mmCIF file of C-alpha atoms in Angstrom:
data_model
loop_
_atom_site.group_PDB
_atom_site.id
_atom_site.type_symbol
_atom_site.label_atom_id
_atom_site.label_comp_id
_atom_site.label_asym_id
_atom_site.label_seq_id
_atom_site.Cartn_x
_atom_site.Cartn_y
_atom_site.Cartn_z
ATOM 1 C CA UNK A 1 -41.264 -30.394 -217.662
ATOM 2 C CA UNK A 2 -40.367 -28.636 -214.947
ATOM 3 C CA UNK A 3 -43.361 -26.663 -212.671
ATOM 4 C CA UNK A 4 -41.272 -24.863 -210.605
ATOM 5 C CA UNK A 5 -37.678 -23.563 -211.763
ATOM 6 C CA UNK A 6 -35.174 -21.530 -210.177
ATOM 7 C CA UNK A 7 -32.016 -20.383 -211.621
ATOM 8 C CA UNK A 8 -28.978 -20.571 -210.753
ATOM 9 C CA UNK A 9 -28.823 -23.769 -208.553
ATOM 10 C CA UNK A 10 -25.462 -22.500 -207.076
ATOM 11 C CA UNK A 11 -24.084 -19.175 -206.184
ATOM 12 C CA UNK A 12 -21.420 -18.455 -204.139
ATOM 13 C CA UNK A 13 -20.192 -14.735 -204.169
ATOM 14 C CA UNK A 14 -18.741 -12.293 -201.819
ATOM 15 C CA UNK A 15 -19.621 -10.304 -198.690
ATOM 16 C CA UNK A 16 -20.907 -7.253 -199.711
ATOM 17 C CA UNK A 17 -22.333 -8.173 -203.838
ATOM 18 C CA UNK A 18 -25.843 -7.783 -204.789
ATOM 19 C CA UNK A 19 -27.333 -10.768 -206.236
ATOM 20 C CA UNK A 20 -30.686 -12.252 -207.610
ATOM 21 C CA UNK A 21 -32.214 -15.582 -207.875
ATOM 22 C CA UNK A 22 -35.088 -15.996 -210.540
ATOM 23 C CA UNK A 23 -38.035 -18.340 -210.376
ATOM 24 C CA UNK A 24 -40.809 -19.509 -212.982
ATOM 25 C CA UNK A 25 -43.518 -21.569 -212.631
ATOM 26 C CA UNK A 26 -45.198 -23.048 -215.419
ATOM 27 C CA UNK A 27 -48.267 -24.627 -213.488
ATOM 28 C CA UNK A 28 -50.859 -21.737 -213.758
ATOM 29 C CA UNK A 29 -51.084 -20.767 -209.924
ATOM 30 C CA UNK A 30 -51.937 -17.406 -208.955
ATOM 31 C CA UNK A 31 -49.856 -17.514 -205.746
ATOM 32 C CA UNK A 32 -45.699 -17.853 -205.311
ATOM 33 C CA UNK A 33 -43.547 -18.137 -202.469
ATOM 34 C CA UNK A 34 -39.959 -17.813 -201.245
ATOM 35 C CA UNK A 35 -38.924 -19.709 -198.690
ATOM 36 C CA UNK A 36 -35.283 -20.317 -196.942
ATOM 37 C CA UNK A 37 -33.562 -23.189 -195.327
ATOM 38 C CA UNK A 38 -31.073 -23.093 -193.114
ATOM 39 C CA UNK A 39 -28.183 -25.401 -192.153
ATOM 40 C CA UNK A 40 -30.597 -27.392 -189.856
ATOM 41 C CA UNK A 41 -33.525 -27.265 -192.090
ATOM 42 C CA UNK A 42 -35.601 -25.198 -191.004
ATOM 43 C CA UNK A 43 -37.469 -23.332 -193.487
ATOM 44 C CA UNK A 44 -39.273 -19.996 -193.112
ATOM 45 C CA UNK A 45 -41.268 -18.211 -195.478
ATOM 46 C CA UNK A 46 -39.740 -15.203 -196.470
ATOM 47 C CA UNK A 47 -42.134 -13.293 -198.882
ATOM 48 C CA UNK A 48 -45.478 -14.125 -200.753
ATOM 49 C CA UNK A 49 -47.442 -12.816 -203.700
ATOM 50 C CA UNK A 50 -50.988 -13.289 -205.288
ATOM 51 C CA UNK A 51 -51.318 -12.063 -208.714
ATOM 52 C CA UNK A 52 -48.577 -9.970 -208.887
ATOM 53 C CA UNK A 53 -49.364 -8.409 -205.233
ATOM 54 C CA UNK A 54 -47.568 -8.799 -201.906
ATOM 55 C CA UNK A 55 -49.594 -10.731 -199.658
ATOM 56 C CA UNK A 56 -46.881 -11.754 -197.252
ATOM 57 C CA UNK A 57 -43.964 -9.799 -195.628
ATOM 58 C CA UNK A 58 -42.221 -11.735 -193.354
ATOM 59 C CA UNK A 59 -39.468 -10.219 -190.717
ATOM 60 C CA UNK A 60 -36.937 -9.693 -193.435
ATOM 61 C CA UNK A 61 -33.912 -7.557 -193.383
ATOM 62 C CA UNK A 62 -34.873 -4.657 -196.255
ATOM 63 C CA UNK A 63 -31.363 -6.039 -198.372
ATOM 64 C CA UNK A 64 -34.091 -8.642 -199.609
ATOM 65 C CA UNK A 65 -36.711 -6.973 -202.173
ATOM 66 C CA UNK A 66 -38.968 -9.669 -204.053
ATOM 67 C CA UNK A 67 -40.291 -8.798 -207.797
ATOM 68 C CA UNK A 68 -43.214 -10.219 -209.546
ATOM 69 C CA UNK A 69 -43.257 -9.180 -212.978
ATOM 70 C CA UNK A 70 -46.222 -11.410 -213.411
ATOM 71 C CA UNK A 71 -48.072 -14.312 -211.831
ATOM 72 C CA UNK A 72 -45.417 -16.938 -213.200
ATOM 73 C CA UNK A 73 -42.374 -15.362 -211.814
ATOM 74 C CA UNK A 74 -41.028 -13.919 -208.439
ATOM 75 C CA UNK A 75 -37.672 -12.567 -208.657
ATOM 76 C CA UNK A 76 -35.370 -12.375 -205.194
ATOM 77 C CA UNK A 77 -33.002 -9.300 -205.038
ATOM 78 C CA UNK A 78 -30.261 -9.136 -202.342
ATOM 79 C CA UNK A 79 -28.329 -6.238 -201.799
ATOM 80 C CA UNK A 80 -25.110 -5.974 -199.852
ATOM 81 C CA UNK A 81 -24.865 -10.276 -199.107
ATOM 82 C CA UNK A 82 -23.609 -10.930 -195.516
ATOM 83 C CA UNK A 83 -22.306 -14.168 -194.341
ATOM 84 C CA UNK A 84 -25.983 -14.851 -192.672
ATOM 85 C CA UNK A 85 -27.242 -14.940 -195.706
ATOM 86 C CA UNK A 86 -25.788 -18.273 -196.679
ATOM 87 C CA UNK A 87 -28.654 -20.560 -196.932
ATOM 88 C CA UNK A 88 -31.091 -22.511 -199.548
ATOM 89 C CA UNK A 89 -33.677 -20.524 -201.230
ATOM 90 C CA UNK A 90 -36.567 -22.435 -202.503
ATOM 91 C CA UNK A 91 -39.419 -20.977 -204.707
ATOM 92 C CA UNK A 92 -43.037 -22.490 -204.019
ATOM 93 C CA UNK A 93 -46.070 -21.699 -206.240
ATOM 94 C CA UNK A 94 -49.532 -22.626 -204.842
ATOM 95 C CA UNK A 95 -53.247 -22.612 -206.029
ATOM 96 C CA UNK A 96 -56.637 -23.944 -203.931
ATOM 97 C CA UNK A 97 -57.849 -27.250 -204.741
ATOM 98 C CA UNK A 98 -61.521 -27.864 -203.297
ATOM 99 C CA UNK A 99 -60.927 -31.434 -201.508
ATOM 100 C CA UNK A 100 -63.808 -32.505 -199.455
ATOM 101 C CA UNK A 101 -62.889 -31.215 -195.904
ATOM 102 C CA UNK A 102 -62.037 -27.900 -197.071
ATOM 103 C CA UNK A 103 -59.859 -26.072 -199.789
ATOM 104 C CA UNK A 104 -56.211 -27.218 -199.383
ATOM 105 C CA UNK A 105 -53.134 -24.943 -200.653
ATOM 106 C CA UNK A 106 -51.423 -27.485 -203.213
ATOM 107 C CA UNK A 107 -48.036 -26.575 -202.787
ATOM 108 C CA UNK A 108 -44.969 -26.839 -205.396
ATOM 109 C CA UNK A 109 -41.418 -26.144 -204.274
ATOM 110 C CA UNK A 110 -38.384 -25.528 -206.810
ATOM 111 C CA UNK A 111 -35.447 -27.327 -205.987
ATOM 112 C CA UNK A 112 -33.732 -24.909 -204.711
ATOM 113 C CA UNK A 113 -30.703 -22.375 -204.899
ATOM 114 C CA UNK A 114 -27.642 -22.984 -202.512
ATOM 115 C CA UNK A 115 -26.193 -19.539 -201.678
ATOM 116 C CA UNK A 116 -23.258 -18.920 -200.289
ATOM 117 C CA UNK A 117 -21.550 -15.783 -199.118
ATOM 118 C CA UNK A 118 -17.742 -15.854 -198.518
ATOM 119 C CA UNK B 1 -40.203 -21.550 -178.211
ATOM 120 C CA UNK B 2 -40.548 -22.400 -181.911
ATOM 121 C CA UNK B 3 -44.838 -22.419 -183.140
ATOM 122 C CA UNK B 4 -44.026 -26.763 -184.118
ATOM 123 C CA UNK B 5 -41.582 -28.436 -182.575
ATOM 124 C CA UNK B 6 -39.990 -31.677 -184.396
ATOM 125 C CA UNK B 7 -37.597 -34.117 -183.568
ATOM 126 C CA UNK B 8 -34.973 -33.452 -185.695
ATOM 127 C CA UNK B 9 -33.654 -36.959 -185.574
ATOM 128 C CA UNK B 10 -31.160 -38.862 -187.208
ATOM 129 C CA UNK B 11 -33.883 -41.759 -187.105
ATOM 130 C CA UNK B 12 -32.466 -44.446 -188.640
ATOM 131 C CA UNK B 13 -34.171 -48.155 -188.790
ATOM 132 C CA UNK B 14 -34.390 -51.481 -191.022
ATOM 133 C CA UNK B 15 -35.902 -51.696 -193.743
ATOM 134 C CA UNK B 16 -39.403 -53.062 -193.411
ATOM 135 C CA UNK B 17 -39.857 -51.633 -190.028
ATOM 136 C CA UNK B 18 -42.911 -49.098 -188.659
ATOM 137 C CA UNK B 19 -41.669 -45.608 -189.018
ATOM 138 C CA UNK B 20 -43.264 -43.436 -186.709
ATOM 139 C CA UNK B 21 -42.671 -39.333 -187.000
ATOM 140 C CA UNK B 22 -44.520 -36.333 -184.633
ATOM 141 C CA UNK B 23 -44.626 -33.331 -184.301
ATOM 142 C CA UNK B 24 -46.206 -30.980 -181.833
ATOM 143 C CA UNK B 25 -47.495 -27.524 -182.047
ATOM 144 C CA UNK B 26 -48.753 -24.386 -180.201
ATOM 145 C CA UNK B 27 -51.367 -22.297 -182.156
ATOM 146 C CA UNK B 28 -54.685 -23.756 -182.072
ATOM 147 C CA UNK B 29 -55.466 -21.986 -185.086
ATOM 148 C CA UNK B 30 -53.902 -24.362 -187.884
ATOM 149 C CA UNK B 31 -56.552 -26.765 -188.976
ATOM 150 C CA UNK B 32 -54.021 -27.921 -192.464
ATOM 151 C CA UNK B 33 -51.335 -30.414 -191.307
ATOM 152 C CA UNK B 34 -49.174 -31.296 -194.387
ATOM 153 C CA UNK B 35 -46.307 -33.774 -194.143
ATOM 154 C CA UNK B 36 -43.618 -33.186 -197.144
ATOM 155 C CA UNK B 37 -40.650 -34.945 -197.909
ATOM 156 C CA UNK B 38 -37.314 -33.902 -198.928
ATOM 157 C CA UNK B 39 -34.573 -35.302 -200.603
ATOM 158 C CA UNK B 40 -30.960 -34.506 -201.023
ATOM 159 C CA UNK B 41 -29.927 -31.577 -202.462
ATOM 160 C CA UNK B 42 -34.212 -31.104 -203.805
ATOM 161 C CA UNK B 43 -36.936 -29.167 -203.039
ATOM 162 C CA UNK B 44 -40.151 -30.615 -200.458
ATOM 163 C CA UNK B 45 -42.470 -32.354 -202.163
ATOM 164 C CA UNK B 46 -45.934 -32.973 -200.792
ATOM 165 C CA UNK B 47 -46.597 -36.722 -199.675
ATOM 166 C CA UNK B 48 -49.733 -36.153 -196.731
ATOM 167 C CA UNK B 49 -52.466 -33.550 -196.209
ATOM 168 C CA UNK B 50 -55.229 -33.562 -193.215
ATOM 169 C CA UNK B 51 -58.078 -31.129 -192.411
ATOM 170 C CA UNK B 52 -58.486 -31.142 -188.792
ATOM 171 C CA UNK B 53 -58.518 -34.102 -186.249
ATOM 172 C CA UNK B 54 -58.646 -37.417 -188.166
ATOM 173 C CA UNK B 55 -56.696 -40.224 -189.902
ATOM 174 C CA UNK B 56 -55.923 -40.222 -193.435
ATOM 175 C CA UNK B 57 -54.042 -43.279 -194.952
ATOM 176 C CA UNK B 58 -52.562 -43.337 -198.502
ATOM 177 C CA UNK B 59 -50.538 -46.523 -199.332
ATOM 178 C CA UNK B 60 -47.885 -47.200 -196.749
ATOM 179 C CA UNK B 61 -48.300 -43.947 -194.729
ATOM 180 C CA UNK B 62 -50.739 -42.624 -192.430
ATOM 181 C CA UNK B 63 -51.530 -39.283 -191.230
ATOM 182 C CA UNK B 64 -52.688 -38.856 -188.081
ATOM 183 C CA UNK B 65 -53.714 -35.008 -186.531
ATOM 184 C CA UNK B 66 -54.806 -34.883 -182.993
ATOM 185 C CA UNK B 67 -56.094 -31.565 -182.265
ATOM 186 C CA UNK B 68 -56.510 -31.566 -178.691
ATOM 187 C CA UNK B 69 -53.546 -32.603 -177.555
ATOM 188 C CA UNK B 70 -51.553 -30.647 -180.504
ATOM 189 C CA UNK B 71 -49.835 -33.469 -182.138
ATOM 190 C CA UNK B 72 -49.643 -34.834 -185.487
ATOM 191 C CA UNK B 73 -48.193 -37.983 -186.374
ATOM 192 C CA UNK B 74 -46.803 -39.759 -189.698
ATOM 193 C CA UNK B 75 -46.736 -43.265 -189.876
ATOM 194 C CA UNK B 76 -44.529 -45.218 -192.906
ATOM 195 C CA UNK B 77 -45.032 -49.129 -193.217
ATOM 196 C CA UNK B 78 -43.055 -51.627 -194.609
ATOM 197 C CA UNK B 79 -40.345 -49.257 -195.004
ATOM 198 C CA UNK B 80 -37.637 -49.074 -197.852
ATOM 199 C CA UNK B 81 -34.538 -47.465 -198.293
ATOM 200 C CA UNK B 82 -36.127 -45.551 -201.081
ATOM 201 C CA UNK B 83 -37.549 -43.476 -197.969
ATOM 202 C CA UNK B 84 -35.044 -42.136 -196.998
ATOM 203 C CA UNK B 85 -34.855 -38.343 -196.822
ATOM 204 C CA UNK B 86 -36.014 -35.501 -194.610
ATOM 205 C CA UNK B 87 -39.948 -35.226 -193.019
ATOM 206 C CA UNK B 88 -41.256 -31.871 -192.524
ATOM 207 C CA UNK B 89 -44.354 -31.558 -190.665
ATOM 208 C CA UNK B 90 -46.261 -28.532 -192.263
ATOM 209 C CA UNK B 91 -49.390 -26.351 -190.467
ATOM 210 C CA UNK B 92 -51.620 -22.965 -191.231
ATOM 211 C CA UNK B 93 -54.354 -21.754 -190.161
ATOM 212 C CA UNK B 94 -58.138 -22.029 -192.423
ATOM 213 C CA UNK B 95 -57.862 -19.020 -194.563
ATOM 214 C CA UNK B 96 -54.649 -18.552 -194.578
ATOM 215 C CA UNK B 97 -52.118 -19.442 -197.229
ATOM 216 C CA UNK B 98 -48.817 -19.263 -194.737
ATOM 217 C CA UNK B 99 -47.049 -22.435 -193.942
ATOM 218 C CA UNK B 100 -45.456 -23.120 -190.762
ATOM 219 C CA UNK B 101 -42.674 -25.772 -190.997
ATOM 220 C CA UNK B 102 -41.521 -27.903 -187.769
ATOM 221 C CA UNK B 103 -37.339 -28.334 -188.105
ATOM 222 C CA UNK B 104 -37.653 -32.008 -190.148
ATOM 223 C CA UNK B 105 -36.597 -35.109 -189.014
ATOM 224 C CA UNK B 106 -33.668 -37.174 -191.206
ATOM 225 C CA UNK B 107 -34.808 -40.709 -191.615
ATOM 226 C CA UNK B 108 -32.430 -43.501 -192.764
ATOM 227 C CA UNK B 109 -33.554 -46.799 -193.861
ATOM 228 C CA UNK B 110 -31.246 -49.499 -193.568
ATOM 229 C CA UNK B 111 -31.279 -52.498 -196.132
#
């Protein structure tokens, strides 16, 4: 069973197409995530909602528009792809566990989807 | 200059040798240090979580968070090729869900 899916795994397009990149999670947590990795690995958190709500708006060109339709999934939209855009996108879903020490954000990443713009 | 700074490596040692991976940070705000691991071609996967200054030890590895000087360490013993992969040191703030990720570091057991 997977907790955190993304589809498609691969997508390589063209300068200029719109594309999206779907995720689900199937583990009950209230918050999700997208994330992206560059060539070096660095990875930056791109958008965040709890609940259906936008809790996190990172410095993101506007081409990039996240839906929740509900708490399981966060859609990615990207309008007019430029070559810059060519990077891994990762969905993460995350909900508090109370740990002695304090509540701690278990986080769950997708395996990713490897975009590339030609 | 980047909020964590990490080595990006490649580290690459024998197999049953000390691994030893840092990073260092700026904002004395985080008190959650994470250490996640990533595969090939896969998404990070949790494998260490601290609250604030301390040692926490969990098999072969050990987290270590130093708060005054700004550094967090991981520490893998007895290492196998099996651990191989990508280390990302991982920090927020109390209160707040946002993750800040240091660069990872590419570690290469050798058999």
């Amino acid at each position: 069973d997977t907790a955190v899916s993304q589809t498609p795994k691969y997508l390589v397009t063209q300068m200029g197409n719109d594309k999206s990149i779907k995720c689900e999670q199937n583990l009950g947590h209230d918050t999700m995530y997208w994330y992206k990795q560059d060539s070096k690995k660095f990875l930056k958190i791109m958008f965040s909602y709890n609940n259906k709500e936008l809790i996190i708006n990172e410095t993101v060109p506007n081409r990039f528009s996240p839906k929740s339709p509900d708490k399981a999934h966060l859609n990615l939209h990207i309008n007019s792809l430029e070559l810059g855009d060519s990077a891994v996108y990762f969905c993460a879903s995350s909900q508090v566990v109370v740990r002695t020490g304090g509540p701690h954000y278990g986080y769950t990443f997708g395996s990713g989807t490897r975009l590339t713009v030609v | 200059q980047k909020e964590v700074e990490q080595d990006p490596g490649p580290l690459s040692v024998p197999e049953g040798a000390i691994v030893s991976l840092n990073c260092t940070y700026s904002n004395s705000a985080f008190q959650y240090f994470m250490w996640y691991r990533q595969y090939s071609r896969k998404g990070p996967e949790l494998l260490m979580y601290t609250y604030s200054s301390g040692n926490k030890e969990d098999g072969r590895f050990t987290a270590q968070v130093d708060k005054s000087s700004k550094y967090i360490s991981l520490f893998i013993r007895d290492s196998q090729p099996s651990d191989s992969a990508t280390y990302l040191c991982a920090m927020r703030p109390g209160g707040n869900e946002k993750l800040t990720f240091g660069t990872g570091t590419r570690l290469t057991i050798i058999p």
